[in-house]
XYZ file of C-alpha atoms in Angstrom:
774
model
C -94.022 -36.717 14.018
C -92.371 -33.364 13.538
C -89.784 -32.951 10.816
C -87.117 -32.216 13.434
C -87.952 -35.481 15.220
C -87.620 -37.446 11.971
C -84.305 -35.755 11.255
C -83.021 -36.594 14.753
C -84.189 -40.188 14.367
C -82.315 -40.535 11.087
C -79.186 -39.102 12.656
C -79.382 -41.670 15.466
C -80.099 -44.525 13.023
C -77.116 -43.340 10.980
C -74.910 -43.669 14.084
C -76.334 -47.174 14.627
C -75.549 -48.124 11.006
C -71.982 -46.857 11.379
C -71.640 -48.888 14.569
C -72.627 -52.168 12.924
C -70.765 -51.098 9.757
C -73.229 -52.603 7.306
C -76.416 -51.767 5.407
C -77.342 -55.429 5.008
C -81.072 -55.719 5.828
C -80.542 -59.198 7.302
C -78.250 -57.779 9.980
C -80.112 -54.547 10.767
C -82.420 -55.063 13.759
C -85.658 -53.534 12.424
C -87.670 -54.758 15.417
C -85.364 -52.964 17.833
C -85.393 -49.706 15.849
C -89.173 -49.838 15.316
C -89.830 -50.299 19.042
C -87.280 -47.671 20.050
C -88.774 -44.888 17.894
C -92.389 -46.103 17.980
C -92.688 -46.122 14.193
C -93.404 -48.822 11.642
C -90.687 -50.986 10.096
C -91.453 -49.446 6.701
C -90.632 -46.021 8.156
C -87.291 -47.368 9.394
C -86.667 -48.827 5.927
C -87.335 -45.425 4.338
C -84.946 -43.784 6.798
C -82.226 -46.305 5.946
C -82.849 -45.778 2.230
C -82.143 -42.055 2.732
C -79.097 -42.801 4.884
C -77.683 -45.230 2.308
C -77.283 -42.349 -0.147
C -74.924 -40.620 2.268
C -72.818 -43.572 3.443
C -71.792 -46.742 1.669
C -70.081 -49.875 2.989
C -68.379 -52.361 0.679
C -69.398 -55.751 1.993
C -66.850 -58.571 1.416
C -67.839 -61.728 -0.464
C -66.862 -63.874 2.534
C -65.675 -63.149 6.050
C -66.806 -61.437 9.227
C -69.276 -58.778 8.099
C -69.763 -57.087 11.451
C -69.049 -57.564 15.136
C -71.112 -55.699 17.711
C -71.187 -55.635 21.496
C -74.435 -55.583 23.433
C -75.935 -56.924 26.636
C -78.568 -59.610 27.036
C -80.153 -59.419 30.473
C -77.030 -57.724 31.779
C -74.664 -60.296 30.183
C -71.984 -58.759 27.935
C -72.408 -60.321 24.506
C -70.562 -60.081 21.180
C -72.620 -60.830 18.074
C -70.806 -61.750 14.863
C -72.361 -61.913 11.415
C -70.343 -64.028 9.009
C -70.721 -64.677 5.298
C -69.645 -67.795 3.404
C -70.351 -69.538 0.127
C -72.253 -72.813 -0.051
C -73.222 -74.530 -3.295
C -72.486 -71.379 -5.266
C -74.591 -69.097 -3.067
C -73.682 -66.576 -0.372
C -75.035 -67.338 3.086
C -75.181 -64.928 6.009
C -75.408 -66.304 9.559
C -74.646 -65.115 13.081
C -73.033 -66.444 16.237
C -72.602 -65.243 19.822
C -69.615 -64.990 22.111
C -69.837 -64.293 25.832
C -66.594 -62.858 27.281
C -67.710 -63.630 30.852
C -69.819 -66.745 30.341
C -69.047 -70.277 29.111
C -71.349 -71.887 26.529
C -69.863 -75.385 26.097
C -69.253 -77.999 28.741
C -65.729 -79.275 28.018
C -64.543 -82.765 28.966
C -61.110 -84.358 28.923
C -59.773 -87.901 29.082
C -56.858 -88.537 31.424
C -54.917 -91.433 32.842
C -55.148 -92.154 36.573
C -51.639 -91.790 38.034
C -52.169 -94.647 40.489
C -54.329 -97.225 38.666
C -53.497 -96.372 35.044
C -57.245 -96.371 34.214
C -58.456 -93.919 31.602
C -61.155 -91.628 32.996
C -63.271 -88.727 31.799
C -63.773 -85.501 33.704
C -65.387 -82.081 33.149
C -62.821 -79.266 32.974
C -65.250 -76.403 32.173
C -68.964 -76.210 33.021
C -71.184 -74.609 30.405
C -74.773 -73.448 30.016
C -77.808 -75.493 31.003
C -80.875 -76.123 28.845
C -82.709 -73.014 30.120
C -79.699 -70.820 29.289
C -79.512 -72.231 25.770
C -83.216 -71.573 25.135
C -82.828 -68.037 26.509
C -79.677 -66.937 24.665
C -80.179 -68.968 21.457
C -83.948 -68.868 20.811
C -85.238 -70.584 17.692
C -86.539 -68.513 14.800
C -90.296 -68.037 14.759
C -90.675 -70.212 11.668
C -88.750 -73.046 13.339
C -90.840 -72.711 16.492
C -94.089 -72.968 14.524
C -92.989 -75.686 12.098
C -90.846 -77.943 14.286
C -91.567 -76.817 17.814
C -87.889 -75.920 18.277
C -86.941 -73.906 21.334
C -83.349 -73.084 20.337
C -81.318 -72.331 17.196
C -79.119 -75.425 16.964
C -76.738 -74.299 14.195
C -76.191 -70.905 15.788
C -75.400 -72.677 19.071
C -72.847 -75.005 17.435
C -71.215 -72.119 15.541
C -70.908 -70.191 18.801
C -69.322 -73.147 20.615
C -66.737 -73.601 17.862
C -65.903 -69.881 17.856
C -65.729 -69.834 21.659
C -63.159 -72.661 21.622
C -61.177 -70.878 18.898
C -61.027 -67.589 20.839
C -60.436 -69.053 24.302
C -58.305 -72.081 23.482
C -56.984 -71.433 19.978
C -53.362 -70.988 20.994
C -50.573 -73.549 20.428
C -50.665 -76.100 23.221
C -53.838 -74.777 24.895
C -56.439 -76.868 23.076
C -56.411 -80.659 22.869
C -56.360 -80.806 19.069
C -56.862 -83.816 16.858
C -59.899 -84.127 14.631
C -63.342 -82.632 14.181
C -64.659 -85.901 15.557
C -62.551 -85.522 18.696
C -63.970 -81.985 19.117
C -67.446 -83.580 19.135
C -66.501 -85.646 22.167
C -64.739 -82.863 24.102
C -66.897 -79.782 23.338
C -70.213 -80.673 21.681
C -71.451 -84.020 22.941
C -71.551 -83.101 26.685
C -73.950 -80.208 25.991
C -75.909 -81.444 22.968
C -76.446 -84.984 24.243
C -76.016 -84.545 27.983
C -77.962 -81.302 28.501
C -80.271 -81.053 25.498
C -80.959 -84.786 25.140
C -80.204 -84.947 21.406
C -79.134 -88.124 19.631
C -76.405 -88.347 17.015
C -78.744 -88.732 14.054
C -78.563 -87.459 10.482
C -80.193 -84.161 11.455
C -77.614 -83.392 14.153
C -74.707 -84.490 11.947
C -75.994 -82.233 9.156
C -76.245 -79.277 11.559
C -72.662 -79.850 12.754
C -71.306 -80.140 9.212
C -73.045 -76.926 8.121
C -71.811 -75.106 11.246
C -68.202 -76.124 10.641
C -68.553 -75.109 6.992
C -69.833 -71.661 8.003
C -67.074 -70.779 10.490
C -64.246 -72.258 8.378
C -65.285 -70.937 4.957
C -65.991 -67.475 6.357
C -62.542 -67.368 7.952
C -63.974 -66.686 11.417
C -62.178 -69.853 12.578
C -59.249 -71.849 11.148
C -58.423 -75.509 11.621
C -54.783 -74.543 12.206
C -55.745 -72.147 14.972
C -57.590 -74.962 16.749
C -54.915 -77.568 16.046
C -57.532 -79.640 14.219
C -56.637 -81.917 11.325
C -59.168 -82.161 8.517
C -59.386 -83.908 5.183
C -59.299 -87.531 4.072
C -55.976 -87.778 2.266
C -54.520 -91.231 2.620
C -50.859 -91.264 3.469
C -47.765 -93.155 4.386
C -44.459 -91.966 5.793
C -41.635 -94.472 5.496
C -38.286 -93.315 6.860
C -36.448 -96.602 6.624
C -33.262 -95.971 4.631
C -30.355 -97.070 6.831
C -32.844 -97.348 9.686
C -32.276 -100.042 12.323
C -36.024 -99.958 12.967
C -37.252 -100.575 9.420
C -39.345 -103.509 10.706
C -41.643 -101.291 12.814
C -44.976 -100.141 11.350
C -47.581 -97.870 12.930
C -51.034 -98.476 11.431
C -53.967 -96.160 12.173
C -57.515 -96.588 10.961
C -58.388 -92.961 10.245
C -56.702 -90.587 7.859
C -57.149 -87.659 10.247
C -54.609 -89.129 12.660
C -51.932 -89.231 9.965
C -50.962 -85.555 10.386
C -51.237 -85.779 14.166
C -48.787 -88.674 14.506
C -46.386 -88.121 11.605
C -43.640 -86.826 13.933
C -43.351 -90.326 15.421
C -41.932 -92.102 12.309
C -39.714 -89.069 11.666
C -38.194 -89.565 15.112
C -38.096 -93.355 15.248
C -37.142 -93.868 11.585
C -40.001 -96.271 10.984
C -43.281 -96.281 9.014
C -46.689 -94.702 9.624
C -49.511 -95.895 7.422
C -53.214 -95.005 7.464
C -56.121 -97.089 6.232
C -58.459 -94.230 5.436
C -61.361 -96.558 6.133
C -60.005 -99.536 4.177
C -56.328 -100.523 3.772
C -54.992 -100.190 0.240
C -53.318 -103.264 -1.182
C -51.439 -101.038 -3.655
C -49.978 -98.964 -0.800
C -48.793 -101.964 1.215
C -47.360 -103.630 -1.893
C -45.420 -100.495 -2.836
C -44.131 -100.174 0.735
C -42.679 -103.685 0.782
C -41.216 -103.127 -2.698
C -39.378 -100.059 -1.381
C -38.006 -102.113 1.520
C -36.659 -104.659 -0.931
C -35.056 -101.939 -3.085
C -33.333 -100.583 0.054
C -31.985 -104.082 0.809
C -34.078 -104.401 3.959
C -34.182 -107.952 5.298
C -37.668 -109.266 4.435
C -37.091 -112.436 6.441
C -37.028 -110.600 9.762
C -39.985 -110.262 12.131
C -42.076 -107.141 11.617
C -43.957 -105.342 14.378
C -47.210 -103.488 13.638
C -48.622 -101.099 16.252
C -52.345 -100.587 15.612
C -54.739 -97.826 16.664
C -58.343 -98.233 15.483
C -61.913 -98.081 16.767
C -63.225 -100.727 19.119
C -65.757 -102.063 16.639
C -65.920 -104.780 13.981
C -64.510 -102.481 11.278
C -61.546 -101.478 13.460
C -60.529 -105.098 14.001
C -61.138 -105.987 10.349
C -58.766 -103.170 9.318
C -56.120 -104.487 11.718
C -56.224 -107.986 10.246
C -56.481 -106.677 6.656
C -53.260 -104.713 7.201
C -51.547 -107.814 8.554
C -52.730 -110.067 5.704
C -51.775 -107.527 2.994
C -48.298 -106.937 4.426
C -47.507 -110.639 4.828
C -48.809 -111.304 1.321
C -46.565 -108.549 -0.095
C -43.542 -109.808 1.837
C -44.129 -113.296 0.423
C -44.601 -111.837 -3.079
C -41.127 -110.270 -2.938
C -39.460 -113.450 -1.679
C -39.461 -112.786 2.069
C -40.553 -115.042 4.923
C -41.100 -112.400 7.608
C -44.261 -112.430 9.722
C -46.233 -109.585 11.291
C -46.650 -109.357 15.054
C -49.658 -107.189 15.972
C -49.409 -104.817 18.927
C -52.936 -103.475 19.423
C -52.701 -100.210 21.309
C -56.114 -98.562 20.833
C -58.929 -99.207 21.425
C -58.804 -102.423 23.486
C -61.537 -103.992 25.593
C -59.383 -103.861 28.728
C -59.091 -100.055 28.333
C -62.845 -99.574 28.621
C -63.849 -98.363 32.085
C -67.399 -97.902 33.330
C -67.153 -94.126 32.957
C -65.908 -94.462 29.366
C -68.631 -96.946 28.522
C -71.327 -94.731 29.995
C -70.163 -91.420 28.518
C -68.505 -92.233 25.185
C -69.765 -95.549 23.792
C -72.418 -95.310 21.064
C -74.724 -97.941 19.544
C -73.329 -100.035 16.700
C -75.585 -99.615 13.691
C -75.565 -102.605 11.354
C -75.488 -102.266 7.590
C -79.062 -101.937 6.251
C -78.299 -100.796 2.725
C -79.989 -102.414 -0.265
C -83.440 -103.555 -1.227
C -86.148 -103.383 1.413
C -87.246 -107.001 0.891
C -87.544 -109.735 3.489
C -85.021 -111.931 1.661
C -82.437 -109.133 1.486
C -83.024 -108.067 5.094
C -82.668 -111.658 6.308
C -79.395 -111.911 4.425
C -78.193 -108.630 5.988
C -79.149 -109.783 9.476
C -77.243 -113.042 9.045
C -74.194 -111.184 7.699
C -74.229 -108.631 10.521
C -74.675 -111.339 13.131
C -71.607 -113.121 11.721
C -69.618 -109.854 11.804
C -70.602 -109.219 15.412
C -69.854 -112.806 16.439
C -66.308 -112.535 15.012
C -65.871 -109.191 16.823
C -66.967 -110.816 20.108
C -64.452 -113.631 19.621
C -61.632 -111.129 19.085
C -62.601 -108.908 22.031
C -63.723 -111.393 24.667
C -67.428 -110.780 24.387
C -67.892 -107.572 22.412
C -69.281 -104.343 23.809
C -72.801 -103.530 25.043
C -74.511 -100.474 26.536
C -77.976 -99.863 27.966
C -80.586 -99.239 25.278
C -80.624 -95.462 24.646
C -83.887 -93.596 25.009
C -85.563 -93.292 21.628
C -83.437 -96.077 20.079
C -84.765 -96.346 16.520
C -83.064 -99.400 15.044
C -84.896 -101.081 12.189
C -87.623 -103.473 13.333
C -86.028 -106.293 11.396
C -83.061 -106.017 13.748
C -85.093 -105.909 16.929
C -83.086 -108.926 18.123
C -80.108 -106.535 18.445
C -81.682 -105.485 21.728
C -81.030 -108.103 24.385
C -81.505 -108.263 28.120
C -78.530 -108.450 30.463
C -79.223 -108.482 34.223
C -82.849 -107.578 33.454
C -81.777 -104.413 31.567
C -82.296 -103.870 27.800
C -78.870 -103.641 26.109
C -77.666 -102.949 22.533
C -74.461 -103.659 20.670
C -71.996 -100.765 21.007
C -68.686 -99.390 19.790
C -66.067 -96.966 21.072
C -64.199 -94.706 18.646
C -60.528 -93.825 19.100
C -61.561 -90.164 18.620
C -63.049 -90.349 22.122
C -59.528 -90.535 23.563
C -57.105 -87.671 23.945
C -54.448 -87.638 21.233
C -51.865 -87.232 23.997
C -52.914 -90.544 25.537
C -52.716 -92.320 22.166
C -49.298 -90.763 21.409
C -48.000 -91.792 24.817
C -49.200 -95.348 24.271
C -47.566 -95.509 20.805
C -44.220 -94.218 22.036
C -44.250 -96.522 25.053
C -44.866 -99.562 22.843
C -42.214 -98.514 20.302
C -39.600 -98.153 23.036
C -40.574 -101.560 24.394
C -40.207 -103.194 20.955
C -36.847 -101.515 20.356
C -35.419 -102.516 23.732
C -36.585 -106.100 23.331
C -35.455 -106.587 19.737
C -32.662 -104.094 19.141
C -30.630 -101.391 20.877
C -31.434 -97.756 21.433
C -28.010 -96.527 20.325
C -28.839 -97.677 16.818
C -30.918 -94.529 16.475
C -27.591 -92.858 15.752
C -27.187 -94.772 12.487
C -29.774 -92.784 10.463
C -28.398 -89.593 11.991
C -24.916 -90.514 10.795
C -26.229 -91.199 7.290
C -28.136 -87.907 7.190
C -24.973 -86.050 8.051
C -23.177 -88.139 5.435
C -25.710 -86.998 2.790
C -25.097 -83.390 3.808
C -21.354 -83.911 3.432
C -21.946 -85.574 0.060
C -23.842 -82.464 -1.117
C -20.908 -80.271 -0.085
C -18.472 -82.525 -1.938
C -20.653 -82.463 -5.067
C -20.574 -78.656 -4.978
C -16.779 -78.662 -4.586
C -16.318 -81.152 -7.431
C -18.566 -79.079 -9.690
C -16.567 -75.910 -8.990
C -13.347 -77.751 -9.764
C -14.543 -79.151 -13.102
C -16.289 -75.896 -13.944
C -12.974 -74.062 -13.609
C -11.287 -76.621 -15.840
C -13.933 -77.042 -18.569
C -16.108 -73.950 -18.698
C -14.326 -70.951 -17.185
C -11.685 -70.643 -19.984
C -14.461 -70.403 -22.586
C -16.421 -67.935 -20.498
C -13.386 -65.751 -19.807
C -12.615 -65.623 -23.531
C -16.120 -64.377 -24.252
C -16.014 -61.798 -21.436
C -12.702 -60.524 -22.701
C -14.116 -60.137 -26.218
C -17.150 -58.189 -25.006
C -15.158 -55.889 -22.715
C -13.818 -53.964 -25.721
C -17.346 -53.183 -26.882
C -18.363 -52.109 -23.384
C -15.367 -49.777 -23.163
C -16.209 -48.332 -26.592
C -19.765 -47.489 -25.499
C -18.714 -45.625 -22.357
C -15.738 -43.910 -24.042
C -17.969 -42.728 -26.908
C -20.477 -41.202 -24.536
C -17.796 -39.514 -22.449
C -15.925 -38.079 -25.475
C -19.096 -36.905 -27.243
C -20.393 -35.179 -24.135
C -17.089 -33.433 -23.463
C -16.827 -32.313 -27.090
C -20.345 -30.876 -27.145
C -19.936 -29.164 -23.774
C -16.605 -27.597 -24.819
C -18.005 -26.447 -28.186
C -21.071 -24.787 -26.726
C -19.243 -23.340 -23.738
C -16.948 -21.521 -26.186
C -19.895 -20.198 -28.243
C -21.758 -19.012 -25.152
C -18.633 -17.374 -23.776
C -18.159 -15.510 -27.106
C -21.699 -14.180 -26.911
C -21.186 -13.075 -23.302
C -17.993 -11.195 -24.333
C -19.837 -9.598 -27.226
C -22.454 -8.330 -24.806
C -19.755 -6.716 -22.681
C -18.071 -5.117 -25.700
C -21.347 -3.685 -26.989
C -22.140 -1.601 -23.809
C -19.038 -1.716 -21.588
C -20.018 1.329 -19.523
C -23.351 -0.324 -18.644
C -21.678 -3.555 -17.559
C -19.150 -1.570 -15.503
C -22.058 0.252 -13.878
C -23.799 -3.072 -13.336
C -20.784 -4.503 -11.568
C -20.359 -1.309 -9.539
C -24.001 -1.356 -8.457
C -23.788 -5.012 -7.645
C -20.648 -4.432 -5.546
C -22.257 -1.487 -3.727
C -25.393 -3.582 -3.157
C -23.362 -6.478 -1.722
C -21.426 -4.100 0.525
C -24.576 -2.406 1.749
C -26.219 -5.772 2.409
C -23.187 -6.932 4.325
C -23.038 -3.713 6.344
C -26.769 -3.969 6.967
C -26.482 -7.505 8.161
C -23.727 -6.603 10.575
C -25.629 -3.693 12.107
C -29.163 -4.824 11.374
C -30.439 -4.385 14.865
C -29.105 -0.845 15.226
C -29.423 0.894 11.862
C -31.879 -1.230 9.874
C -34.227 1.724 9.302
C -31.367 3.994 8.116
C -30.371 1.604 5.311
C -33.798 0.701 4.025
C -34.022 3.757 1.738
C -30.478 3.386 0.394
C -31.059 -0.316 -0.319
C -34.321 0.368 -2.068
C -32.829 3.169 -4.198
C -29.832 1.076 -5.197
C -32.060 -1.921 -6.047
C -34.216 0.320 -8.240
C -31.078 1.690 -9.890
C -29.800 -1.833 -10.554
C -33.133 -2.840 -12.037
C -32.977 0.167 -14.389
C -29.478 -0.794 -15.525
C -30.554 -4.428 -16.085
C -33.483 -3.219 -18.184
C -31.162 -1.099 -20.318
C -28.814 -4.050 -20.797
C -31.737 -6.326 -21.730
C -32.984 -3.667 -24.181
C -29.631 -3.160 -25.884
C -28.508 -6.900 -25.762
C -31.816 -8.654 -26.266
C -30.678 -10.352 -29.508
C -27.533 -11.708 -27.822
C -29.535 -13.099 -24.879
C -31.733 -14.884 -27.393
C -28.641 -16.304 -29.098
C -27.270 -17.532 -25.743
C -30.604 -19.172 -24.819
C -30.743 -20.844 -28.235
C -27.196 -22.109 -27.828
C -28.018 -23.541 -24.404
C -31.079 -25.297 -25.863
C -29.008 -26.713 -28.733
C -26.382 -27.913 -26.295
C -29.010 -29.669 -24.174
C -30.523 -31.304 -27.267
C -27.094 -32.581 -28.323
C -26.473 -33.968 -24.833
C -29.864 -35.686 -24.876
C -29.015 -37.205 -28.257
C -25.716 -38.503 -26.845
C -27.570 -40.031 -23.862
C -30.085 -41.694 -26.195
C -27.291 -43.122 -28.347
C -25.533 -44.343 -25.214
C -28.714 -46.043 -23.947
C -29.274 -47.675 -27.337
C -25.701 -48.932 -27.550
C -25.794 -50.211 -23.963
C -29.127 -51.959 -24.527
C -27.780 -53.716 -27.645
C -24.614 -54.649 -25.773
C -26.455 -56.094 -22.746
C -28.848 -58.031 -24.955
C -25.999 -59.467 -27.000
C -23.953 -60.304 -23.899
C -26.914 -61.913 -22.078
C -27.904 -64.012 -25.094
C -24.378 -65.264 -25.711
C -23.493 -65.671 -22.042
C -26.665 -67.755 -21.590
C -25.013 -70.375 -23.803
C -22.926 -71.307 -20.782
C -25.899 -71.753 -18.404
C -27.236 -75.082 -19.759
C -23.651 -76.290 -20.077
C -22.996 -75.538 -16.396
C -26.329 -77.080 -15.380
C -25.651 -80.206 -17.421
C -22.228 -80.589 -15.812
C -23.719 -80.000 -12.354
C -26.450 -82.608 -12.955
C -23.927 -85.130 -14.297
C -21.689 -84.747 -11.238
C -24.649 -84.929 -8.820
C -25.958 -88.073 -10.553
C -22.635 -89.906 -10.661
C -21.897 -89.104 -7.034
C -25.465 -89.790 -5.897
C -26.778 -92.796 -4.038
C -27.957 -94.157 -7.373
C -24.403 -94.492 -8.747
C -22.469 -94.731 -5.481
C -24.944 -96.386 -3.080
C -23.178 -95.768 0.208
C -24.533 -97.780 3.126
C -23.840 -97.512 6.791
C -21.768 -100.669 6.538
C -19.499 -98.851 4.043
C -18.718 -96.180 6.608
C -18.458 -98.769 9.322
C -15.662 -100.657 7.574
C -13.915 -97.732 5.847
C -10.530 -97.106 7.418
C -10.965 -93.311 7.682
C -14.433 -93.386 9.262
C -14.809 -96.610 11.238
C -12.748 -95.385 14.193
C -15.081 -92.421 14.622
C -18.135 -94.706 14.433
C -16.525 -96.920 17.029
C -16.318 -93.990 19.403
C -19.872 -92.895 18.607
C -21.620 -96.261 18.807
C -19.425 -98.978 20.247
C -16.368 -99.861 22.197
C -13.398 -99.556 19.886
C -12.306 -103.184 20.241
C -15.519 -104.383 18.589
C -14.397 -102.868 15.298
C -10.911 -104.309 15.278
C -12.310 -107.367 13.558
C -13.812 -106.326 10.190
C -16.250 -109.226 10.418
C -17.787 -107.785 13.560
C -20.327 -105.070 12.857
C -21.524 -102.550 15.389
C -24.793 -102.618 13.462
C -25.482 -106.060 14.899
C -23.353 -105.927 18.052
C -23.644 -102.437 19.475
C -22.353 -101.415 22.848
C -23.312 -97.941 24.014
C -20.528 -95.424 24.427
C -22.595 -92.227 24.758
C -23.353 -91.515 28.366
C -26.844 -90.602 29.464
C -28.858 -93.159 27.493
C -32.620 -93.099 26.905
C -32.118 -91.029 23.758
C -35.467 -92.030 22.241
C -37.373 -91.608 25.495
C -36.086 -88.063 25.981
C -36.500 -87.157 22.321
C -40.101 -88.438 22.191
C -41.070 -86.404 25.247
C -39.945 -83.253 23.437
C -40.879 -84.445 19.919
C -37.251 -83.775 19.043
C -36.727 -85.089 15.506
C -32.965 -84.655 15.760
C -32.479 -86.814 18.848
C -31.448 -83.969 21.070
C -29.157 -82.423 18.441
C -26.858 -85.435 18.524
C -25.076 -84.107 15.457
C -23.243 -81.789 17.799
C -21.452 -84.891 19.017
C -19.992 -85.605 15.571
C -16.356 -84.423 15.618
C -14.996 -82.340 12.729
C -12.585 -85.156 11.995
C -15.505 -87.474 11.290
C -17.093 -85.009 8.847
C -13.733 -84.496 7.148
C -13.168 -88.248 6.902
C -16.576 -88.746 5.266
C -15.812 -85.958 2.784
C -12.415 -87.457 1.921
C -14.076 -90.834 1.392
C -16.440 -89.362 -1.225
C -13.671 -87.186 -2.733
C -11.546 -90.273 -3.234
C -14.335 -91.996 -5.169
C -15.011 -88.802 -7.133
C -11.359 -88.515 -8.139
C -11.717 -91.789 -10.051
C -14.390 -90.253 -12.304
C -13.703 -87.993 -15.300
C -16.268 -85.521 -16.558
C -16.771 -83.847 -19.899
C -19.189 -81.318 -21.305
C -22.334 -83.042 -22.490
C -23.292 -79.838 -24.347
C -20.452 -78.207 -26.255
C -20.158 -74.451 -26.612
C -19.924 -73.500 -30.290
C -16.335 -72.436 -30.843
C -17.095 -69.465 -33.088
C -14.873 -66.422 -33.522
C -16.533 -64.533 -30.691
C -14.377 -61.482 -31.377
C -15.775 -61.265 -34.907
C -19.329 -61.638 -33.533
C -18.714 -58.774 -31.133
C -17.259 -56.662 -33.955
C -20.246 -57.407 -36.221
C -22.700 -56.545 -33.438
C -20.895 -53.246 -32.789
C -21.027 -52.305 -36.507
C -24.687 -53.269 -36.756
C -25.508 -51.066 -33.759
C -23.649 -48.083 -35.289
C -25.369 -48.637 -38.653
C -28.775 -48.619 -36.955
C -27.890 -45.395 -35.177
C -26.747 -43.795 -38.466
C -29.967 -44.809 -40.239
C -32.029 -43.353 -37.417
C -30.092 -40.073 -37.567
C -30.524 -39.884 -41.354
C -34.249 -40.410 -40.899
C -34.425 -37.603 -38.328
C -32.493 -35.257 -40.657
C -34.846 -36.102 -43.521
C -37.845 -35.281 -41.377
């Protein structure tokens, strides 16, 4: 090849490198470049080595390394290379995105409007098996070693990224969990089209794919509305709640974040098992109820959402047993009523069973001995038998192709209607989170309407507003006592320090004026001496300057007409003035030097004054800040004391206190009940409510909008009610006296200020003496 051809090739390869914006050899397509220029790969590598000396790209440790657009058989394609860290090493992988083509087949569960049955339907059709093999071919090594025809991890990464780009907007993707994403986006293609089974190999590929897109930052869980992690949790909003006997129990930790708005709205409890219920969590929960004076003898209602499998039902009953045991431990007699919402046998339709049920795999852990395996089989048979009793026969599906259960459990396959069947389960992840939420809310409203009254939802709202009012009162009380106990001491200190502050600024001002006046006089004397030494020259200077100004003015006025006529006169006069200035400089050179020296001395003196001012001000601010800080812990201690003694710990206000208090009960009567119900102090609207707000269905409307403030009901609270609550707390606060828990040392602050001033001046004097000595 000619040298010019090689140079042109390198220029074109350089443009290619700048397009992909990386020199990473894993990303550069050597096969493409080698075929394009009909040279060996080693020649391309040498070209890139030369190019790398001219351009350099700083590759990030993690993230999207490059994004390029190309076409594959006429199909517009975006290829992304992403880098992430795994087990301490950097990994570089790629994925594809097709702007005009769908990869994944997406399904959705929905409720039939007429029958109420839950059905599955395809909402987006994706690629078939031939498309997958064409666009996502397996690497050569995988083809030779495993006979693979497609790159599985690259395919999964691309599906996740496709969902993130196309659906990753609030409200556009049916969020939930990674497991739910398997049912809606991955399973239809991987199982339905490619015929894979959910084995360890597939699970490992999915986990690694999620790790790659999340750790690289190409995709975020938040952007896909997906909840991750295994943190166990409980939200109990039961203080002053009329619904403190309602518990929502979910099997999986992932649903905790998804459903936590429900207890915040209904003022109840959400608790997650995280695989196995925690006895410590349930015990602590009941202890909190007792501390809040909740009636432990009442009936409790537990709404359960768990998988339709033996473990899901075991979790349900474990929750119930632990809660009843804790209630009994703390002296209560209340019982738990279970409301199983998901997943129930009657919810399973043929389409759900066919598309979403998976085989139940029994526990086979332990020694591989006949005795141990027999024991396991007996145990698993007992577990399944109990599950069948609880679910009216259990759950079975046709034996999947390639079913590889252990031979010792071959009896798990049975024949029903001449068809081989296996034990099965159905996970709650297979259902849309919207369907589960709707079911939870519907059941909660049913429990509330059967056992209580919807207007009681106002009670926690009233108490939240009351706490806000209490905070305002605490702030007012603090300001009042602060003025009485602390402000006199602080004002005394500020008054003492003001004199020092005035001294600093007065000293600077006086010193500057004195120096300026002194040196102005000296400079003026030198200027006069110059004029006396050669008066005729200065007169000539002024005369020339006046003539020059006049000529310039005349020139400016008639510049357009006579500019050429004045040029010579101007030039001659300027030269004449320059000659006079040179004579003056020659005859008064020593005086000019004196004037310049005086100006320098004056500037040095002014700089010294500024330095002294800065030093004094720094010492003053430091002294003032240190001594003023004495008041900060005193104020904080007083604030904490007031907040504590007016808090719920010292003054435990309950709704019943407001309900019977003369200044507030009439407002509560208007908010919650007919006024005549409160005429008798023994009659409580807490137990005998009668709605007075028009409209009703507060909880129903609020749950549809996930409105945690019940439609901004606080707007309905009149100012008189807020004022009455404040006066109620103020009245109790007026009975309490406060004193400073930390006393301010009553020193002679004036003397301290005086001593600090003298010390500052002494330091300045020592520094000046040192400078003079040098």
